[in-house]
Tab-separated table of C-alpha atoms in Angstrom:
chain	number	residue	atom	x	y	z
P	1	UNK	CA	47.115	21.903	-4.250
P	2	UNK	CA	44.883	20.020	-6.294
P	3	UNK	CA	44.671	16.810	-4.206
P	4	UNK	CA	44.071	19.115	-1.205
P	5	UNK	CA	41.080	20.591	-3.512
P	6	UNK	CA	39.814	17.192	-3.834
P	7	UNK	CA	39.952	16.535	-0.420
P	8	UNK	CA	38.104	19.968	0.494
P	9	UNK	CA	35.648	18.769	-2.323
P	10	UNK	CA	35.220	14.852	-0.999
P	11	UNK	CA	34.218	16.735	2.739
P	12	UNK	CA	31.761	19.586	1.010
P	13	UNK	CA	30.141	16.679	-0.577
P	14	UNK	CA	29.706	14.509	2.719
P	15	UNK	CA	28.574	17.646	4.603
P	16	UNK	CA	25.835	18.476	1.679
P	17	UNK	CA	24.614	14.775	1.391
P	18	UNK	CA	25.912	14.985	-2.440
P	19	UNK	CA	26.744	12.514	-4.934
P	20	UNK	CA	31.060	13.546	-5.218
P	21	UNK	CA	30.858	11.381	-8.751
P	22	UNK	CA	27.837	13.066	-9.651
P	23	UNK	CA	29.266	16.508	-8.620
P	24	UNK	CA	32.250	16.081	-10.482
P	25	UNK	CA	30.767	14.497	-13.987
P	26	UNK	CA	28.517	18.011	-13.712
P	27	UNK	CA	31.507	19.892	-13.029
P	28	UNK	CA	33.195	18.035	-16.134
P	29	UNK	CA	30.409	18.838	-18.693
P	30	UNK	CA	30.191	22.332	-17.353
P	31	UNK	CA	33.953	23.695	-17.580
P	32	UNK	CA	33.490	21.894	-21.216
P	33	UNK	CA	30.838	24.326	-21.722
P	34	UNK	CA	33.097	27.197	-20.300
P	35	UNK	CA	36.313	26.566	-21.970
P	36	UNK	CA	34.580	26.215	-25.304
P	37	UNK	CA	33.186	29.772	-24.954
P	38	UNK	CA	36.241	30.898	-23.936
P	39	UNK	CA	38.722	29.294	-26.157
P	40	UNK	CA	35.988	29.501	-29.424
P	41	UNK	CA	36.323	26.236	-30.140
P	42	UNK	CA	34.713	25.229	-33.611
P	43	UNK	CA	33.857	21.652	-32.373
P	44	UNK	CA	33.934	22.083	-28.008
P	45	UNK	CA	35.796	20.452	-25.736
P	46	UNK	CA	36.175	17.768	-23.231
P	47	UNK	CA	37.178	18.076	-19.567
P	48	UNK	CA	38.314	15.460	-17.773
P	49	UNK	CA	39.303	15.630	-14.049
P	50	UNK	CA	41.772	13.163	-12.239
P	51	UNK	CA	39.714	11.470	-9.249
P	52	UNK	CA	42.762	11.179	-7.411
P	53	UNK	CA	44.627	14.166	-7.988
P	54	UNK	CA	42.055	16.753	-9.092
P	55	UNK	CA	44.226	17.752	-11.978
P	56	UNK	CA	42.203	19.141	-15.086
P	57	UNK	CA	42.599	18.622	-18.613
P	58	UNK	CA	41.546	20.387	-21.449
P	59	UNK	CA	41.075	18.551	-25.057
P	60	UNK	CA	39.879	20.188	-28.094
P	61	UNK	CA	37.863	18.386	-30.212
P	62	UNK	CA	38.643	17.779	-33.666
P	63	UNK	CA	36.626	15.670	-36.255
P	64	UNK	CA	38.098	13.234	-38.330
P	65	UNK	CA	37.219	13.470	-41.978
P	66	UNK	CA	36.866	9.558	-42.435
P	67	UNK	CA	33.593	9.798	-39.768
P	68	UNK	CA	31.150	12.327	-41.494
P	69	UNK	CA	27.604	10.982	-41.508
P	70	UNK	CA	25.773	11.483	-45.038
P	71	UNK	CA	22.653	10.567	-43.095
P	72	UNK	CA	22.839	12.652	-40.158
P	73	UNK	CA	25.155	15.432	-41.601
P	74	UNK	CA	27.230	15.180	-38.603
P	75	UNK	CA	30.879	13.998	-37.925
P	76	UNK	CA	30.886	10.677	-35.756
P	77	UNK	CA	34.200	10.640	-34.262
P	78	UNK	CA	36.403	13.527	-32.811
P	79	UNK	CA	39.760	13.693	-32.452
P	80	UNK	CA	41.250	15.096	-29.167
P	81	UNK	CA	43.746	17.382	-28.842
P	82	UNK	CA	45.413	18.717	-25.486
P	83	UNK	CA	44.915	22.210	-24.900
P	84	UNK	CA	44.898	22.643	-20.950
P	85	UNK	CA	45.694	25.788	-20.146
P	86	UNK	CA	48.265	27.044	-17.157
P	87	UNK	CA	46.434	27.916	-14.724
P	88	UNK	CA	42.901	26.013	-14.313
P	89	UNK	CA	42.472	25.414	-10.685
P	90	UNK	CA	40.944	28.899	-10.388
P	91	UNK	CA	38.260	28.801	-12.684
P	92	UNK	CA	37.405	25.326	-11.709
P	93	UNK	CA	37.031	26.591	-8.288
P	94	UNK	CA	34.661	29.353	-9.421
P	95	UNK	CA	32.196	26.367	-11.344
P	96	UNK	CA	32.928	24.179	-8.795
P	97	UNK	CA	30.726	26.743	-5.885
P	98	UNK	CA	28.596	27.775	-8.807
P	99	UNK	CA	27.830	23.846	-9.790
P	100	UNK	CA	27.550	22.487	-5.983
P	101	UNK	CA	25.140	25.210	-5.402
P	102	UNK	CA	22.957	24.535	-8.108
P	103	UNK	CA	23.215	20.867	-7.330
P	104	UNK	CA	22.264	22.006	-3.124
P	105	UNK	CA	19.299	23.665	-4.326
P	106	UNK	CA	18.299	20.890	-6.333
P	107	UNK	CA	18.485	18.468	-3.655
P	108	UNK	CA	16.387	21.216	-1.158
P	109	UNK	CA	14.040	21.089	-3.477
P	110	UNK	CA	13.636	17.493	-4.416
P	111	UNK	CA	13.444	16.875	-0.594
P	112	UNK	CA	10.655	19.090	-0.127
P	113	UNK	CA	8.378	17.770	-2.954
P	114	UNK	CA	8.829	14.163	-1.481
P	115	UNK	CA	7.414	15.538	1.746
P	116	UNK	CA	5.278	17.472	0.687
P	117	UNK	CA	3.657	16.232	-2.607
P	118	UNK	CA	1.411	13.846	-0.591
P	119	UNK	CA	-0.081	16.454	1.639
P	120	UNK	CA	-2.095	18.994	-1.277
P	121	UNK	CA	-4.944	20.319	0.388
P	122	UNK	CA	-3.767	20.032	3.276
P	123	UNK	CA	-3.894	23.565	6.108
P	124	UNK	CA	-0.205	25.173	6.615
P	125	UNK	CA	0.472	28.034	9.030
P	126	UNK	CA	3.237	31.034	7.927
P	127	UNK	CA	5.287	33.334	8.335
P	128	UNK	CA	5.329	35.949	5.690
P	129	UNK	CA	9.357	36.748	4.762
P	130	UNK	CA	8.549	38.980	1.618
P	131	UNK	CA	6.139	40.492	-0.701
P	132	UNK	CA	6.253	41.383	-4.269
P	133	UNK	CA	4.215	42.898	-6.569
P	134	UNK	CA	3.001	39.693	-8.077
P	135	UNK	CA	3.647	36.711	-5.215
P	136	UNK	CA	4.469	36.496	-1.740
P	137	UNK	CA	6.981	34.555	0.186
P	138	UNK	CA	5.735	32.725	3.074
P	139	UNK	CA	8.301	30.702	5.055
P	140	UNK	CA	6.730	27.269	6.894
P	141	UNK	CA	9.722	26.143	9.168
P	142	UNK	CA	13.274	26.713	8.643
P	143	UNK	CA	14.491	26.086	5.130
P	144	UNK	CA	10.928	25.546	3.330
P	145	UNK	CA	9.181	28.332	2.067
P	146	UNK	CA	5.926	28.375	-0.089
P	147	UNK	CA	4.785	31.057	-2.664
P	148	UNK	CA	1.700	32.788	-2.292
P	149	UNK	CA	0.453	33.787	-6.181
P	150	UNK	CA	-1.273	36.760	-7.230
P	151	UNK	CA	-0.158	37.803	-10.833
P	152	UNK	CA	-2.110	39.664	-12.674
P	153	UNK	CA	-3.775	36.917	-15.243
P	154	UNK	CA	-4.590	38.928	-18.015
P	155	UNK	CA	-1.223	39.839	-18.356
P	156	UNK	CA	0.551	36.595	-17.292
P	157	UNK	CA	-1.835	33.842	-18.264
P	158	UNK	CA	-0.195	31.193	-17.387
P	159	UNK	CA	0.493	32.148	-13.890
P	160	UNK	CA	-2.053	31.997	-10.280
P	161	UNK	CA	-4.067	34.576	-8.597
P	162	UNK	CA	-4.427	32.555	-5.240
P	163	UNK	CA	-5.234	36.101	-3.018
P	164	UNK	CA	-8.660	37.161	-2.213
P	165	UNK	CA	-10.320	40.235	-2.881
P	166	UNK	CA	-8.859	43.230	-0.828
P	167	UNK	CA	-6.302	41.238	0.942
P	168	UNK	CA	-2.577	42.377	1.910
P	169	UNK	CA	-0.340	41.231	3.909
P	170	UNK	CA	2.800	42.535	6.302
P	171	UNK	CA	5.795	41.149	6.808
P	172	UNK	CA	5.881	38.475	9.799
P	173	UNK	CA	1.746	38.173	9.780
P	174	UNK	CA	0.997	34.994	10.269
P	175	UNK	CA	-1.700	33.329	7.872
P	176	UNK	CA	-2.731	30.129	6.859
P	177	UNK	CA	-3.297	28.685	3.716
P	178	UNK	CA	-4.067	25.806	1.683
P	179	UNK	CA	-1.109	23.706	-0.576
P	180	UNK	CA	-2.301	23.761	-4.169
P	181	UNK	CA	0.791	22.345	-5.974
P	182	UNK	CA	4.006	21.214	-5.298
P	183	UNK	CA	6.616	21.707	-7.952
P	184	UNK	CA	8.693	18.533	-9.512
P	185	UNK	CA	12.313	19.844	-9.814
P	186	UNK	CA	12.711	16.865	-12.712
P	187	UNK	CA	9.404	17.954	-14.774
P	188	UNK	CA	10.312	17.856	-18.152
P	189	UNK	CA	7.589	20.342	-18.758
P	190	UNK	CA	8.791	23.723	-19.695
P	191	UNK	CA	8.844	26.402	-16.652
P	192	UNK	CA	6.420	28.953	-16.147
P	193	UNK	CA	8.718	31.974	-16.635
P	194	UNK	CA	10.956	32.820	-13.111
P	195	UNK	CA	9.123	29.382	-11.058
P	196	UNK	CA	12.493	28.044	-11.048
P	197	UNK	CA	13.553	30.678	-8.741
P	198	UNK	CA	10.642	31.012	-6.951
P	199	UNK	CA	9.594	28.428	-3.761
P	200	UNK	CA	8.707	24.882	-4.782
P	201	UNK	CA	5.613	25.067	-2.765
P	202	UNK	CA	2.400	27.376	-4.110
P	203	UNK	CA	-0.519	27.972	-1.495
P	204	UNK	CA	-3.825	29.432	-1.752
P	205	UNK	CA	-6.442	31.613	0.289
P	206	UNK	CA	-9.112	31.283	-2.455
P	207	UNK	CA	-9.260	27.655	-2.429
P	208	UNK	CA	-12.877	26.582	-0.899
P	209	UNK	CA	-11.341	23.593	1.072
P	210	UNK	CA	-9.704	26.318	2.892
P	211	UNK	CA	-13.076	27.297	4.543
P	212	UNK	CA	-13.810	23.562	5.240
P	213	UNK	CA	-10.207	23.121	7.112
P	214	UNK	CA	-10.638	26.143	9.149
P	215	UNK	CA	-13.888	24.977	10.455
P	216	UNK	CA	-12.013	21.775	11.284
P	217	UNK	CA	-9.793	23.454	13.324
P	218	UNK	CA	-12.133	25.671	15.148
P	219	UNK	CA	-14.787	22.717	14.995
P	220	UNK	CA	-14.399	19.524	17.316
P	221	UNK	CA	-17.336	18.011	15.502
P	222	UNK	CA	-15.585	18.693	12.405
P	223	UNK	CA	-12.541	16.946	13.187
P	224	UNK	CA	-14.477	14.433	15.000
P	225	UNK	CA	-16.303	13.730	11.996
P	226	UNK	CA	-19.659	13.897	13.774
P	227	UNK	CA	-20.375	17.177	11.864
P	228	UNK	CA	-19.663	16.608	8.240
P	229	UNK	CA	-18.728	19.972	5.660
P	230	UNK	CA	-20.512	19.084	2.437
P	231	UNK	CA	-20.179	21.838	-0.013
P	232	UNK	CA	-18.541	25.308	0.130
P	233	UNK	CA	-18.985	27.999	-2.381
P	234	UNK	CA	-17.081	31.284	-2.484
P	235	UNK	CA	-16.638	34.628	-3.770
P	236	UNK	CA	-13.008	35.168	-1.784
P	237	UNK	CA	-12.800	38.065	0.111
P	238	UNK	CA	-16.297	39.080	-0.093
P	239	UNK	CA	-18.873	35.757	0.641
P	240	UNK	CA	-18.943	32.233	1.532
P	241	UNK	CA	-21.726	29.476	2.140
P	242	UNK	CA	-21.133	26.267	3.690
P	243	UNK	CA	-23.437	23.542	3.967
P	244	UNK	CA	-23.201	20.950	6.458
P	245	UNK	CA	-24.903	18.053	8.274
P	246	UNK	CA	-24.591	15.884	11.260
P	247	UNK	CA	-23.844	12.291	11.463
P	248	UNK	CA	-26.069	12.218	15.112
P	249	UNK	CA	-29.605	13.446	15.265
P	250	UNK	CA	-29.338	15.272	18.066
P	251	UNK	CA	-26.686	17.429	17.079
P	252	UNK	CA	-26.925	20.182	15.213
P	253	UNK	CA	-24.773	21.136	12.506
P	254	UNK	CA	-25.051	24.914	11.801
P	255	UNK	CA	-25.814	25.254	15.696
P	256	UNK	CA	-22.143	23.253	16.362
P	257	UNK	CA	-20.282	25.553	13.761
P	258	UNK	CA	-21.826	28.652	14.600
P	259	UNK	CA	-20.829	28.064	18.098
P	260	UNK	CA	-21.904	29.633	21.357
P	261	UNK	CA	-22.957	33.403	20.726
P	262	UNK	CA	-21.404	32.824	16.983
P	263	UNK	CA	-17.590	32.165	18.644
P	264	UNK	CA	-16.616	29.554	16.271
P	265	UNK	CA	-17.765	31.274	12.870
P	266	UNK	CA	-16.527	34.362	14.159
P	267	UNK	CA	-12.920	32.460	14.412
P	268	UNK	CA	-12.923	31.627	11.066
P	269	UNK	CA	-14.742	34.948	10.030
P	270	UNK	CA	-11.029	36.582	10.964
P	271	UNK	CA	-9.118	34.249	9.888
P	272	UNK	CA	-10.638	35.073	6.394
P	273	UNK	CA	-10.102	38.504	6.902
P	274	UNK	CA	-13.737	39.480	7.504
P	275	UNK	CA	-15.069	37.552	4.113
P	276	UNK	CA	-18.991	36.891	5.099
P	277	UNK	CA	-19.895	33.131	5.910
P	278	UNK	CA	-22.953	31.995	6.017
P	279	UNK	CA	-23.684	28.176	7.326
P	280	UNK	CA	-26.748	26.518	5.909
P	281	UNK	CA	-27.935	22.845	6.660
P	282	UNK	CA	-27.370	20.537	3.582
P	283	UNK	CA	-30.383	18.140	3.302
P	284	UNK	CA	-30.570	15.086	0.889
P	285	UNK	CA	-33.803	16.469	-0.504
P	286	UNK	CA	-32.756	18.778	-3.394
P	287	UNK	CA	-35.837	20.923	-2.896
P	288	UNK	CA	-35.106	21.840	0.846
P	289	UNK	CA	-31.077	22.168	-0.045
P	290	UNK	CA	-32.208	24.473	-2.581
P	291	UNK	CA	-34.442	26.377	-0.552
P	292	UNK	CA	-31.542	26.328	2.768
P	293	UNK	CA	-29.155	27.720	0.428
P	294	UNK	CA	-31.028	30.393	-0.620
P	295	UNK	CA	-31.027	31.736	3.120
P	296	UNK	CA	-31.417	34.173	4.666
P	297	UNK	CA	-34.241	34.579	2.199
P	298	UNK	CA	-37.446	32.893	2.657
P	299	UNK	CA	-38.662	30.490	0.252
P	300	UNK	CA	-42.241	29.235	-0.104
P	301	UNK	CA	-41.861	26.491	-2.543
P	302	UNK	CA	-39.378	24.659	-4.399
P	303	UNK	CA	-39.833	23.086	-7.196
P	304	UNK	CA	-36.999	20.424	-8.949
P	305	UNK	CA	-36.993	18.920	-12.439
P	306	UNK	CA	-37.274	15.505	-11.855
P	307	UNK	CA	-34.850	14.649	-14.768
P	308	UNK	CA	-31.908	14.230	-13.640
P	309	UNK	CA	-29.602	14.982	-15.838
P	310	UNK	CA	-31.571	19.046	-16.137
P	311	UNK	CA	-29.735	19.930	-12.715
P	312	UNK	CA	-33.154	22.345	-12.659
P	313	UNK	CA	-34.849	23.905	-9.981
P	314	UNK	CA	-37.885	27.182	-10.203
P	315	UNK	CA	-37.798	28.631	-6.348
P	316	UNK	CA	-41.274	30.910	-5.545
P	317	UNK	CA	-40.278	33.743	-2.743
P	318	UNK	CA	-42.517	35.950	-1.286
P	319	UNK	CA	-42.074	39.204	-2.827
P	320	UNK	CA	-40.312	41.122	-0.414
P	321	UNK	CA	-37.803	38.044	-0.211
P	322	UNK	CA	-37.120	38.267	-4.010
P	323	UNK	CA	-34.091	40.906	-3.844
P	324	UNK	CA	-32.778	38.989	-0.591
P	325	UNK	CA	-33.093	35.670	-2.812
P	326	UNK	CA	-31.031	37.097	-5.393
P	327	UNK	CA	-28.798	39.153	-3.486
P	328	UNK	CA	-26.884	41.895	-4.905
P	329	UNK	CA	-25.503	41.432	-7.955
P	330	UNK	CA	-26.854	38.144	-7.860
P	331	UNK	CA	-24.360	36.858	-5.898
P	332	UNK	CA	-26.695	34.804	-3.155
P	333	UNK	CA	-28.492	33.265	-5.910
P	334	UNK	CA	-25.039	32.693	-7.897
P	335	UNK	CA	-22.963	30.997	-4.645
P	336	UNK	CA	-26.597	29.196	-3.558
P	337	UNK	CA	-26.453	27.934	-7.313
P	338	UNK	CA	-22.693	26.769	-6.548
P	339	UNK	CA	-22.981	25.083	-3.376
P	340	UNK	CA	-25.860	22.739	-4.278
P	341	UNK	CA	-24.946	22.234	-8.419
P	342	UNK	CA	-28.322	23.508	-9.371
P	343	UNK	CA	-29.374	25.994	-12.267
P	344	UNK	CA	-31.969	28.004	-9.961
P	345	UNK	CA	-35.006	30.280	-11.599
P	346	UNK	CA	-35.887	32.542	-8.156
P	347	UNK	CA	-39.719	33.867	-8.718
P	348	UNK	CA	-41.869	36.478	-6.408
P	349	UNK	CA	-45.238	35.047	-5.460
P	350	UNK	CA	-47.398	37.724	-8.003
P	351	UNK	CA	-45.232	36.402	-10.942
P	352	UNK	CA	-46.021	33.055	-10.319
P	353	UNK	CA	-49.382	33.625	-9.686
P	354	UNK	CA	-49.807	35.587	-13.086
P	355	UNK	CA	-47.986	33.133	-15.034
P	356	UNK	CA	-50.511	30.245	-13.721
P	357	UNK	CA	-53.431	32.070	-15.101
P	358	UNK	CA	-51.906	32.775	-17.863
P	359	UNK	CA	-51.176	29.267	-18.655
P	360	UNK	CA	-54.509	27.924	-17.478
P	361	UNK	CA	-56.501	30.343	-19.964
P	362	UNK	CA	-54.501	29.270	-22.753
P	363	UNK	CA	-54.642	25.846	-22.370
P	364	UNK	CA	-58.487	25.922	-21.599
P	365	UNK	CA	-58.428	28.067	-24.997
P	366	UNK	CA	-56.169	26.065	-27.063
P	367	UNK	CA	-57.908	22.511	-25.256
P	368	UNK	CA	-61.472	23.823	-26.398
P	369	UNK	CA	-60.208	24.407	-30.294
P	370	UNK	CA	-59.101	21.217	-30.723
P	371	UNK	CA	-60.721	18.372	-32.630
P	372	UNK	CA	-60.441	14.718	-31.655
P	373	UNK	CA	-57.688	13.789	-34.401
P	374	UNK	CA	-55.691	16.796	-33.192
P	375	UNK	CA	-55.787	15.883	-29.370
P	376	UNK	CA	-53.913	12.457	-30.170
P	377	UNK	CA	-51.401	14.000	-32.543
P	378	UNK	CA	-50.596	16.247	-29.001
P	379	UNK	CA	-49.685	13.982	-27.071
P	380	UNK	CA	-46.152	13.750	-27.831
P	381	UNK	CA	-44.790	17.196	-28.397
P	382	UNK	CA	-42.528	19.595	-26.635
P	383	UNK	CA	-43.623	21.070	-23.029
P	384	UNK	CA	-45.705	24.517	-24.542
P	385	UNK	CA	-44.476	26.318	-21.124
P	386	UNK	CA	-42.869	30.112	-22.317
P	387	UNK	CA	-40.344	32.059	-19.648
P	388	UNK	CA	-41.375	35.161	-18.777
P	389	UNK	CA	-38.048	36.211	-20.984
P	390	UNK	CA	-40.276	34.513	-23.892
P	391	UNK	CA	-38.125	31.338	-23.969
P	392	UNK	CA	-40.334	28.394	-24.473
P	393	UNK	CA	-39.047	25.406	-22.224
P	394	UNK	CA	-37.105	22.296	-24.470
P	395	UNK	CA	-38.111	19.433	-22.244
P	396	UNK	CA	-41.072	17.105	-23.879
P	397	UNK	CA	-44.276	17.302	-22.569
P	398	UNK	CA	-45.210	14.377	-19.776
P	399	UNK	CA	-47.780	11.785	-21.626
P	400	UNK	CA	-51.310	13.288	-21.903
P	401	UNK	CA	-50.052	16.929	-20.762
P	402	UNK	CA	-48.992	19.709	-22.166
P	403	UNK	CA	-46.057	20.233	-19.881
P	404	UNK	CA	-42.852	18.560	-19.038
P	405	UNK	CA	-43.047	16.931	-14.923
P	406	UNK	CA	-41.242	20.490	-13.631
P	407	UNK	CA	-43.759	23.193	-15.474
P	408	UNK	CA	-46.746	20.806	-14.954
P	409	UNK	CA	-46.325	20.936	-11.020
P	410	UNK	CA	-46.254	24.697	-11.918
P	411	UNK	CA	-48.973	25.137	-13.511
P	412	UNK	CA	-50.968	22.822	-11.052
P	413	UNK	CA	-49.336	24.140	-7.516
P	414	UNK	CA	-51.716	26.686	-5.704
P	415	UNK	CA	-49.251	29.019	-4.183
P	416	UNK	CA	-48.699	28.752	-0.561
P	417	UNK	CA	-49.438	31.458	2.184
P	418	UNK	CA	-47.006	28.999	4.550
P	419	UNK	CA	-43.517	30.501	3.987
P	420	UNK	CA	-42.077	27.174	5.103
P	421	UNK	CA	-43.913	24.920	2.696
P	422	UNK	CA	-41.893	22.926	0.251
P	423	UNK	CA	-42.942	20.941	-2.497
């Protein structure tokens, strides 16, 4: 009976792809576990099984008084005493299934994050098997699954919310989604609590490189690379801006993604569930990126901080383009902001205007008070520009000016009647 067990075991093993040695020094270690719960054994036990036979044995450990260890406080060496009980071949059966499963899903899941560890960020299409209150289950081909993530972070903080606003999903919808991590079955890290029973693979539909694949696939240009996706910022669910350019002058890039009668942006448009996209045309000037990403509000100057290390840019809007510019809740400003890595200050027209004048008057005030010895001592000093929120700007004043470059071009720029005027 017990050779035929080994036999049985030998073909399992050659069917699975699994180590037999492997299987059985597991199998060892884990009845040893067992029969010392069992048995309550002081010290544990070792199992050993015959390769040939399959026969079990059962020793109980005993320590030998000569062996204790001042310095650890431990015995060293154990005597062993035979305690095999009558009838084994049962209960080895039972952690036999129980250990060549857990060894199965092991190897399932160390396949999958060799093929799949290389390809984060990369566009997957699914089936969705299951939904739960916190994650869903979306199966990729037969035997690889991937877990969509939505826990509720305030409550689980070390968990993913990787769902957009609003979204839900039924079972057997297709979506598509982006691979965010790929979990190492040998991490020594500790588990997040239940991701050991949970899919290897975690997606996400918040991810902004999901926008920029989707366009690929909708896009020939895209993929071609003629059309290149420079930035993306997103609210999920709600908004989205992209900003691209084209590698040939005749082409253009938000014409190409927009595609004929909107086609192609409407593709994606559905794919996100009907989150807004807007497509803006990234330019190497930071003024005019600033001022495209802003749209569809109208911007009559931009002006950037040359430092570059400020990341600083005042935009003047006409003032029926100011609550476009911002958007509601601020969120045009915020994702315009996002996409091009700029702190923006969004102005109407009659506020900059006021806060020239202002700023003329008191320096022709300040400028006719001032004796000759005080003149030099202002030469180096801190730009004397105040926000209309009363903050006085930190940069220092330019060499012979009271301002810093940005608030100096301010103060000097006659505001524009040409909506499409940059500076």
């Amino acid at each position: 009976m017990a050779s035929e067990m080994m036999e049985a075991l030998s073909e399992l093993c050659e069917e699975k792809h699994l180590d037999q040695l492997e299987l059985l020094d597991n199998l060892e270690k884990s009845l040893a576990k067992s029969y010392t719960d069992i048995m309550h054994l002081d010290w544990g036990a070792r199992v050993t099984i015959d390769k040939q036979t399959g026969k079990i044995y059962v020793y109980k450990l005993e320590p030998i008084d000569d062996s204790w260890n001042d310095e650890t406080g431990e015995f060293e060496d154990f005597e062993e005493i035979d305690v095999t009980p009558k009838d084994t071949s049962r209960f080895a059966a039972q952690q036999a299934k129980a250990e060549i499963n857990n060894m199965v899903r092991k190897r399932a899941r160390e396949d999958i994050y060799e093929e799949f560890s290389g390809r984060i960020g990369d566009i997957i299409t699914g089936t969705v098997i299951q939904t739960t209150p916190s994650f869903t289950i979306v199966k990729i081909r037969d035997g690889v699954e991937a877990e969509l993530p939505y826990f509720d972070t305030r409550r689980f903080p070390g968990e993913r919310n990787e769902r957009p606003f609003g979204e839900h999903y039924a079972h057997n919808q297709r979506i598509k989604a982006i691979i965010v991590d790929v979990r190492d079955p040998n991490s020594t890290q500790p588990p997040v609590r239940g991701e050991r029973q949970r899919p290897p693979i975690v997606i996400s539909r918040t991810h902004p490189n999901l926008i920029a694949k989707l366009f690929e696939l909708e896009v020939p240009e895209v993929y071609e690379k003629t059309v290149v996706v420079n930035s993306v910022a997103r609210d999920p669910g709600i908004r989205s801006k992209v900003a691209v350019s084209s590698n040939d002058e005749y082409l253009d890039a938000v014409g190409a993604c927009v595609g004929p009668q909107g086609s192609r942006v409407r593709a994606v448009v559905s794919e996100l569930r009907g989150e807004r996209v807007d497509v803006v045309l990234w330019d190497n000037d930071p003024a005019k990126r600033v001022a495209n990403a802003l749209s569809p509000a109208k911007v009559s100057k931009a002006l950037v901080d040359p430092n570059p290390d400020s990341n600083y840019c005042t935009v003047i809007v006409p003032d029926d383009q100011l609550s476009l510019a911002i958007g509601k809740e601020g969120q045009n400003a915020r994702l315009a902001a996002r996409l091009t890595g700029y702190h923006i200050d969004i102005k109407n027209e009659t506020l900059a205007k006021n806060i020239i004048a202002e700023a003329h008057a008191k320096q022709h005030e300040e400028a006719s008070t001032l004796t000759d010895e005080e003149a030099d001592t202002e030469k180096a000093h801190r730009c004397e520009y105040v926000g209309p929120n009363g903050v006085r700007c930190r940069n220092m004043a330019r060499p012979g000016s009271r301002y810093c470059g940005i608030h100096e071009k301010l103060m000097n720029a006659e505001v524009s009647d040409d909506p499409d005027s940059l500076i």
